[in-house]
Coordinates of C-alpha atoms in Angstrom, one line a residue:
X1 CA 89.1 8.4 -53.5
X2 CA 91.5 7.1 -50.7
X3 CA 93.8 5.8 -53.3
X4 CA 94.0 9.2 -55.0
X5 CA 94.7 10.9 -51.6
X6 CA 97.4 8.2 -51.0
X7 CA 99.1 9.2 -54.3
X8 CA 98.9 12.9 -53.3
X9 CA 100.5 12.1 -49.9
X10 CA 103.4 10.1 -51.4
X11 CA 103.8 13.1 -53.9
X12 CA 104.0 15.6 -51.1
X13 CA 106.4 13.6 -49.0
X14 CA 108.7 13.2 -52.1
X15 CA 108.7 16.9 -52.9
X16 CA 109.3 17.7 -49.2
X17 CA 112.4 15.7 -49.4
X18 CA 113.2 17.5 -52.6
X19 CA 113.1 20.9 -50.9
X20 CA 115.8 19.9 -48.5
X21 CA 118.1 18.7 -51.4
X22 CA 121.2 21.0 -52.1
X23 CA 122.0 21.3 -55.8
X24 CA 125.6 21.1 -57.2
X25 CA 126.3 23.9 -59.2
X26 CA 129.9 25.4 -59.7
X27 CA 130.8 29.0 -60.2
X28 CA 132.1 28.2 -63.7
X29 CA 128.7 26.6 -64.4
X30 CA 126.9 29.7 -63.3
X31 CA 129.1 31.7 -65.8
X32 CA 128.0 29.5 -68.7
X33 CA 124.5 29.8 -67.9
X34 CA 124.9 33.7 -67.8
X35 CA 126.9 33.8 -71.0
X36 CA 124.3 31.5 -72.9
X37 CA 121.4 33.5 -71.7
X38 CA 123.1 36.8 -72.8
X39 CA 123.8 35.2 -76.2
X40 CA 120.2 34.2 -76.6
X41 CA 119.0 37.8 -76.0
X42 CA 121.5 39.4 -78.3
X43 CA 119.9 37.0 -81.0
X44 CA 116.4 38.2 -80.1
X45 CA 117.5 41.8 -80.5
X46 CA 119.0 41.3 -83.9
X47 CA 115.2 40.9 -85.2
X48 CA 114.0 44.1 -83.5
X49 CA 113.4 46.8 -86.1
X50 CA 111.2 50.1 -85.7
X51 CA 109.0 48.9 -88.6
X52 CA 107.9 45.7 -86.8
X53 CA 106.5 47.8 -83.8
X54 CA 104.8 50.4 -86.1
X55 CA 101.9 48.3 -87.1
X56 CA 101.4 46.9 -83.5
X57 CA 101.5 50.3 -81.7
X58 CA 99.0 51.7 -84.3
X59 CA 96.4 49.3 -82.9
X60 CA 97.8 48.6 -79.4
X61 CA 94.7 46.7 -78.0
X62 CA 96.3 43.2 -78.6
X63 CA 99.7 44.3 -77.2
X64 CA 98.1 45.7 -74.0
X65 CA 96.1 42.4 -73.5
X66 CA 99.2 40.4 -74.0
X67 CA 101.0 42.5 -71.4
X68 CA 98.1 42.0 -69.1
X69 CA 98.3 38.3 -69.7
X70 CA 102.0 37.9 -69.1
X71 CA 102.8 40.7 -66.5
X72 CA 99.6 40.6 -64.4
X73 CA 97.3 37.6 -65.0
X74 CA 99.8 34.8 -65.2
X75 CA 101.6 35.7 -61.7
X76 CA 98.2 36.2 -60.2
X77 CA 96.7 33.0 -61.2
X78 CA 99.9 31.2 -60.3
X79 CA 99.5 32.5 -56.8
X80 CA 96.0 31.3 -56.8
X81 CA 97.0 27.9 -58.0
X82 CA 99.8 27.5 -55.3
X83 CA 97.7 28.4 -52.5
X84 CA 94.7 26.1 -53.6
X85 CA 97.2 23.2 -53.9
X86 CA 99.1 24.2 -50.9
X87 CA 98.6 20.9 -49.3
X88 CA 99.9 19.0 -52.4
X89 CA 103.0 21.0 -53.1
X90 CA 105.8 22.2 -51.0
X91 CA 106.9 25.9 -50.4
X92 CA 110.1 25.6 -52.6
X93 CA 108.1 24.1 -55.4
X94 CA 105.5 27.0 -55.1
X95 CA 108.3 29.5 -55.2
X96 CA 109.7 27.9 -58.3
X97 CA 106.4 28.3 -59.9
X98 CA 106.0 32.0 -59.0
X99 CA 109.6 32.6 -60.3
X100 CA 108.7 31.1 -63.6
X101 CA 105.4 33.1 -63.8
X102 CA 107.3 36.3 -63.0
X103 CA 109.9 35.9 -65.9
X104 CA 109.5 37.6 -69.3
X105 CA 108.5 35.7 -72.5
X106 CA 110.9 33.6 -74.0
X107 CA 112.3 34.3 -77.5
X108 CA 111.5 30.8 -79.0
X109 CA 107.9 32.0 -78.9
X110 CA 108.6 34.1 -81.9
X111 CA 109.4 31.1 -84.1
X112 CA 106.5 29.2 -82.7
X113 CA 104.0 32.1 -83.4
X114 CA 105.1 32.3 -87.2
X115 CA 104.9 28.6 -87.4
X116 CA 101.3 28.6 -86.0
X117 CA 100.1 31.3 -88.4
X118 CA 99.9 33.8 -85.5
X119 CA 100.8 37.5 -85.5
X120 CA 104.6 37.5 -85.8
X121 CA 104.8 41.2 -85.3
X122 CA 102.8 41.0 -82.1
X123 CA 104.8 38.2 -80.7
X124 CA 108.3 39.9 -81.3
X125 CA 106.8 43.2 -79.9
X126 CA 105.4 41.4 -76.7
X127 CA 108.8 39.6 -76.3
X128 CA 110.6 42.9 -76.4
X129 CA 108.5 44.8 -74.2
X130 CA 108.3 42.2 -71.5
X131 CA 112.0 41.8 -71.7
X132 CA 112.7 45.6 -71.4
X133 CA 110.3 45.7 -68.4
X134 CA 111.6 42.5 -66.8
X135 CA 114.3 44.4 -64.7
X136 CA 111.4 45.9 -62.8
X137 CA 108.5 43.4 -63.4
X138 CA 110.3 40.3 -62.5
X139 CA 111.9 41.2 -59.1
X140 CA 108.6 42.9 -58.2
X141 CA 106.3 40.1 -59.1
X142 CA 108.4 37.5 -57.5
X143 CA 108.8 39.6 -54.3
X144 CA 105.2 40.6 -54.1
X145 CA 103.5 37.3 -54.9
X146 CA 106.1 35.2 -53.1
X147 CA 105.8 37.4 -50.0
X148 CA 102.1 37.2 -50.1
X149 CA 102.2 33.5 -50.4
X150 CA 104.3 33.1 -47.3
X151 CA 101.8 35.3 -45.5
X152 CA 98.8 33.3 -46.6
X153 CA 100.3 29.9 -45.8
X154 CA 101.5 31.1 -42.4
X155 CA 98.0 32.3 -41.6
X156 CA 96.6 28.8 -42.4
X157 CA 99.4 27.0 -40.7
X158 CA 100.7 29.1 -37.9
X159 CA 103.8 30.6 -39.1
X160 CA 105.5 27.4 -40.8
X161 CA 107.4 29.5 -43.4
X162 CA 110.0 32.0 -42.7
X163 CA 109.3 35.7 -44.3
X164 CA 110.6 36.0 -47.9
X165 CA 113.6 38.3 -48.1
X166 CA 114.6 39.0 -51.5
X167 CA 117.1 41.8 -52.5
X168 CA 115.0 43.4 -55.3
X169 CA 117.8 45.8 -56.3
X170 CA 120.1 42.8 -56.6
X171 CA 117.8 41.0 -58.8
X172 CA 117.1 44.1 -60.8
X173 CA 120.8 44.5 -61.4
X174 CA 121.2 41.0 -62.4
X175 CA 118.2 41.0 -64.9
X176 CA 119.5 44.1 -66.5
X177 CA 123.0 42.9 -66.9
X178 CA 121.8 39.4 -68.3
X179 CA 118.9 40.8 -70.5
X180 CA 119.2 44.6 -70.8
X181 CA 122.8 44.9 -72.1
X182 CA 122.7 42.1 -74.7
X183 CA 119.4 43.6 -75.8
X184 CA 120.8 47.1 -76.2
X185 CA 124.0 45.7 -78.2
X186 CA 121.8 43.6 -80.5
X187 CA 119.4 46.8 -81.3
X188 CA 122.6 48.9 -81.8
X189 CA 124.0 46.1 -84.2
X190 CA 120.9 46.2 -86.2
X191 CA 120.8 49.9 -86.3
X192 CA 124.5 50.6 -87.3
X193 CA 125.6 47.3 -89.0
X194 CA 122.5 46.2 -90.8
X195 CA 124.2 44.0 -93.2
X196 CA 126.0 42.0 -90.3
X197 CA 122.8 41.8 -88.4
X198 CA 120.9 40.3 -91.4
X199 CA 123.7 37.7 -91.9
X200 CA 123.6 36.7 -88.2
X201 CA 119.9 36.7 -87.6
X202 CA 118.9 33.3 -89.0
X203 CA 122.1 31.5 -87.7
X204 CA 121.5 33.1 -84.2
X205 CA 118.0 31.7 -84.2
X206 CA 119.2 28.1 -84.5
X207 CA 122.1 28.6 -82.3
X208 CA 119.8 30.0 -79.7
X209 CA 117.6 27.0 -79.6
X210 CA 120.7 24.7 -79.4
X211 CA 122.3 26.8 -76.5
X212 CA 119.0 26.8 -74.7
X213 CA 119.2 23.1 -74.4
X214 CA 122.7 23.4 -73.4
X215 CA 121.7 25.9 -70.7
X216 CA 119.3 23.2 -69.3
X217 CA 121.8 20.5 -69.6
X218 CA 124.4 22.6 -67.6
X219 CA 121.7 23.3 -65.0
X220 CA 121.0 19.6 -64.5
X221 CA 124.8 18.9 -64.7
X222 CA 125.9 16.7 -61.6
X223 CA 122.2 16.5 -60.4
X224 CA 120.9 14.0 -63.0
X225 CA 120.1 11.4 -60.4
X226 CA 118.1 13.9 -58.5
X227 CA 116.1 14.8 -61.6
X228 CA 115.4 11.2 -62.5
X229 CA 114.1 10.5 -58.8
X230 CA 111.6 13.4 -58.8
X231 CA 110.7 13.9 -62.4
X232 CA 107.3 12.1 -62.2
X233 CA 106.0 14.5 -59.7
X234 CA 107.8 17.7 -61.2
X235 CA 106.3 16.6 -64.8
X236 CA 102.6 16.7 -63.5
X237 CA 103.1 20.2 -61.7
X238 CA 104.7 21.8 -64.7
X239 CA 102.2 20.2 -67.0
X240 CA 99.4 21.9 -65.1
X241 CA 101.2 25.2 -64.6
X242 CA 102.0 25.5 -68.4
X243 CA 98.5 24.5 -69.2
X244 CA 97.4 27.3 -66.9
X245 CA 99.6 29.7 -68.6
X246 CA 98.5 28.6 -72.3
X247 CA 94.8 28.8 -71.3
X248 CA 95.3 32.4 -69.7
X249 CA 96.6 33.8 -72.9
X250 CA 94.0 32.2 -74.9
X251 CA 91.1 33.1 -72.6
X252 CA 92.0 36.8 -72.4
X253 CA 92.1 36.8 -76.2
X254 CA 88.6 35.4 -76.3
X255 CA 87.5 37.8 -73.5
X256 CA 88.8 40.9 -75.4
X257 CA 87.6 39.6 -78.8
X258 CA 91.0 39.7 -80.4
X259 CA 91.6 38.4 -84.0
X260 CA 92.4 34.7 -84.4
X261 CA 95.9 35.2 -85.1
X262 CA 96.4 37.4 -82.1
X263 CA 94.6 34.7 -79.9
X264 CA 97.3 32.2 -81.0
X265 CA 100.0 34.6 -80.4
X266 CA 98.9 35.5 -76.8
X267 CA 98.5 31.6 -75.9
X268 CA 102.1 31.0 -77.1
X269 CA 103.5 34.1 -75.6
X270 CA 102.0 33.4 -72.2
X271 CA 103.0 29.8 -72.4
X272 CA 106.6 30.3 -73.3
X273 CA 108.4 31.9 -70.3
X274 CA 112.0 32.9 -70.1
X275 CA 112.7 30.2 -67.5
X276 CA 116.5 30.4 -68.6
X277 CA 116.5 33.8 -66.6
X278 CA 115.0 31.9 -63.7
X279 CA 117.7 29.6 -63.7
X280 CA 120.3 32.3 -63.9
X281 CA 118.8 34.1 -60.8
X282 CA 118.6 30.8 -58.7
X283 CA 122.3 30.3 -59.3
X284 CA 123.2 33.9 -58.3
X285 CA 124.7 33.7 -54.7
X286 CA 123.9 37.1 -53.8
X287 CA 120.1 36.5 -54.5
X288 CA 119.8 33.0 -53.3
X289 CA 122.6 32.0 -50.9
X290 CA 124.5 28.8 -51.7
X291 CA 123.4 27.3 -48.5
X292 CA 119.6 27.7 -49.4
X293 CA 117.8 24.3 -50.0
X294 CA 116.2 25.0 -53.2
X295 CA 115.9 21.7 -55.1
X296 CA 112.3 22.2 -55.7
X297 CA 112.8 25.7 -57.3
X298 CA 115.4 24.5 -59.5
X299 CA 113.8 21.2 -60.9
X300 CA 110.4 23.3 -61.5
X301 CA 112.3 26.0 -63.4
X302 CA 114.6 23.6 -65.3
X303 CA 111.8 21.2 -66.4
X304 CA 109.8 24.3 -67.6
X305 CA 112.5 25.2 -69.8
X306 CA 112.2 21.9 -71.6
X307 CA 108.4 21.3 -71.3
X308 CA 107.2 24.6 -72.6
X309 CA 109.2 24.0 -75.8
X310 CA 107.4 20.7 -76.2
X311 CA 103.8 22.0 -75.5
X312 CA 104.4 25.1 -77.6
X313 CA 105.6 23.0 -80.6
X314 CA 102.6 20.7 -80.2
X315 CA 100.1 23.6 -80.3
X316 CA 102.1 25.5 -83.0
X317 CA 102.0 22.3 -85.3
X318 CA 98.1 21.8 -84.6
X319 CA 97.4 25.4 -85.5
X320 CA 99.8 25.4 -88.6
X321 CA 97.4 22.9 -90.1
X322 CA 94.3 25.1 -89.3
X323 CA 93.1 28.0 -91.2
X324 CA 92.7 31.3 -89.5
X325 CA 89.0 32.5 -89.0
X326 CA 88.2 36.0 -89.9
X327 CA 87.6 37.0 -86.3

């Protein structure tokens, strides 16, 4: 027991030093991240057609449970997690976890859902709806749960943290520009240029995956040595957080007695977060000033971008070999 506590103490001290690390990220790198994210969202919108949503909205139970899982349950349970483990993780690490939990679903979840024999129409609908709501839900969830986290920690440790001041309107504007505009352009392309949209859809899926890894590489950039130094601790935290997200989606599917295909969909949708948006927000100087020591937030968000792809593919591969049950 003492040995385990010693490990936790070492982990906390290392993460504490990470919180004070200033990440090297240039203005050009920020532009690249924004362009890549907009490109990915344009690709997502090319697959959005009215007939996809018709079946889902006729029986909206699974869609509503999915929205509950992503927009409410995951941010709330993440808040509970960071408070319970407050003595083992640092404030910036906790804020990084809350930021990821506040982001909408990631577009790669659609491919993984189809591969896992899940409900592809439900997956696309959830990605579209959470992305559409994200200009409001992401700033609200991060500001609300982040602010509540600061209050709770301060009540336990006598005002050790500064109050959280997030410009919600600036974050809303950023999310709308990065996600909303590309989404609208993609939908317009599908509506008025259907032949072009059909030709672009498949290549854009593969390019989106490739550019997503480029986005992560750009984010690490000149900070690779920092990543290597802290990855053992960040790996454990993201592993547990991602496991919480996957379990949340599946548990709500079981609780509300959804069909097996929909349970798989909710699991993957809740476990695959648009952490690329989180990275873009972190590097926006009007939201997080450049002099902010946010090493913990960056590494949590960036490693999420890698790990959720690995975990999602592992689960999708397992389910692809198992037949769906009737319920």
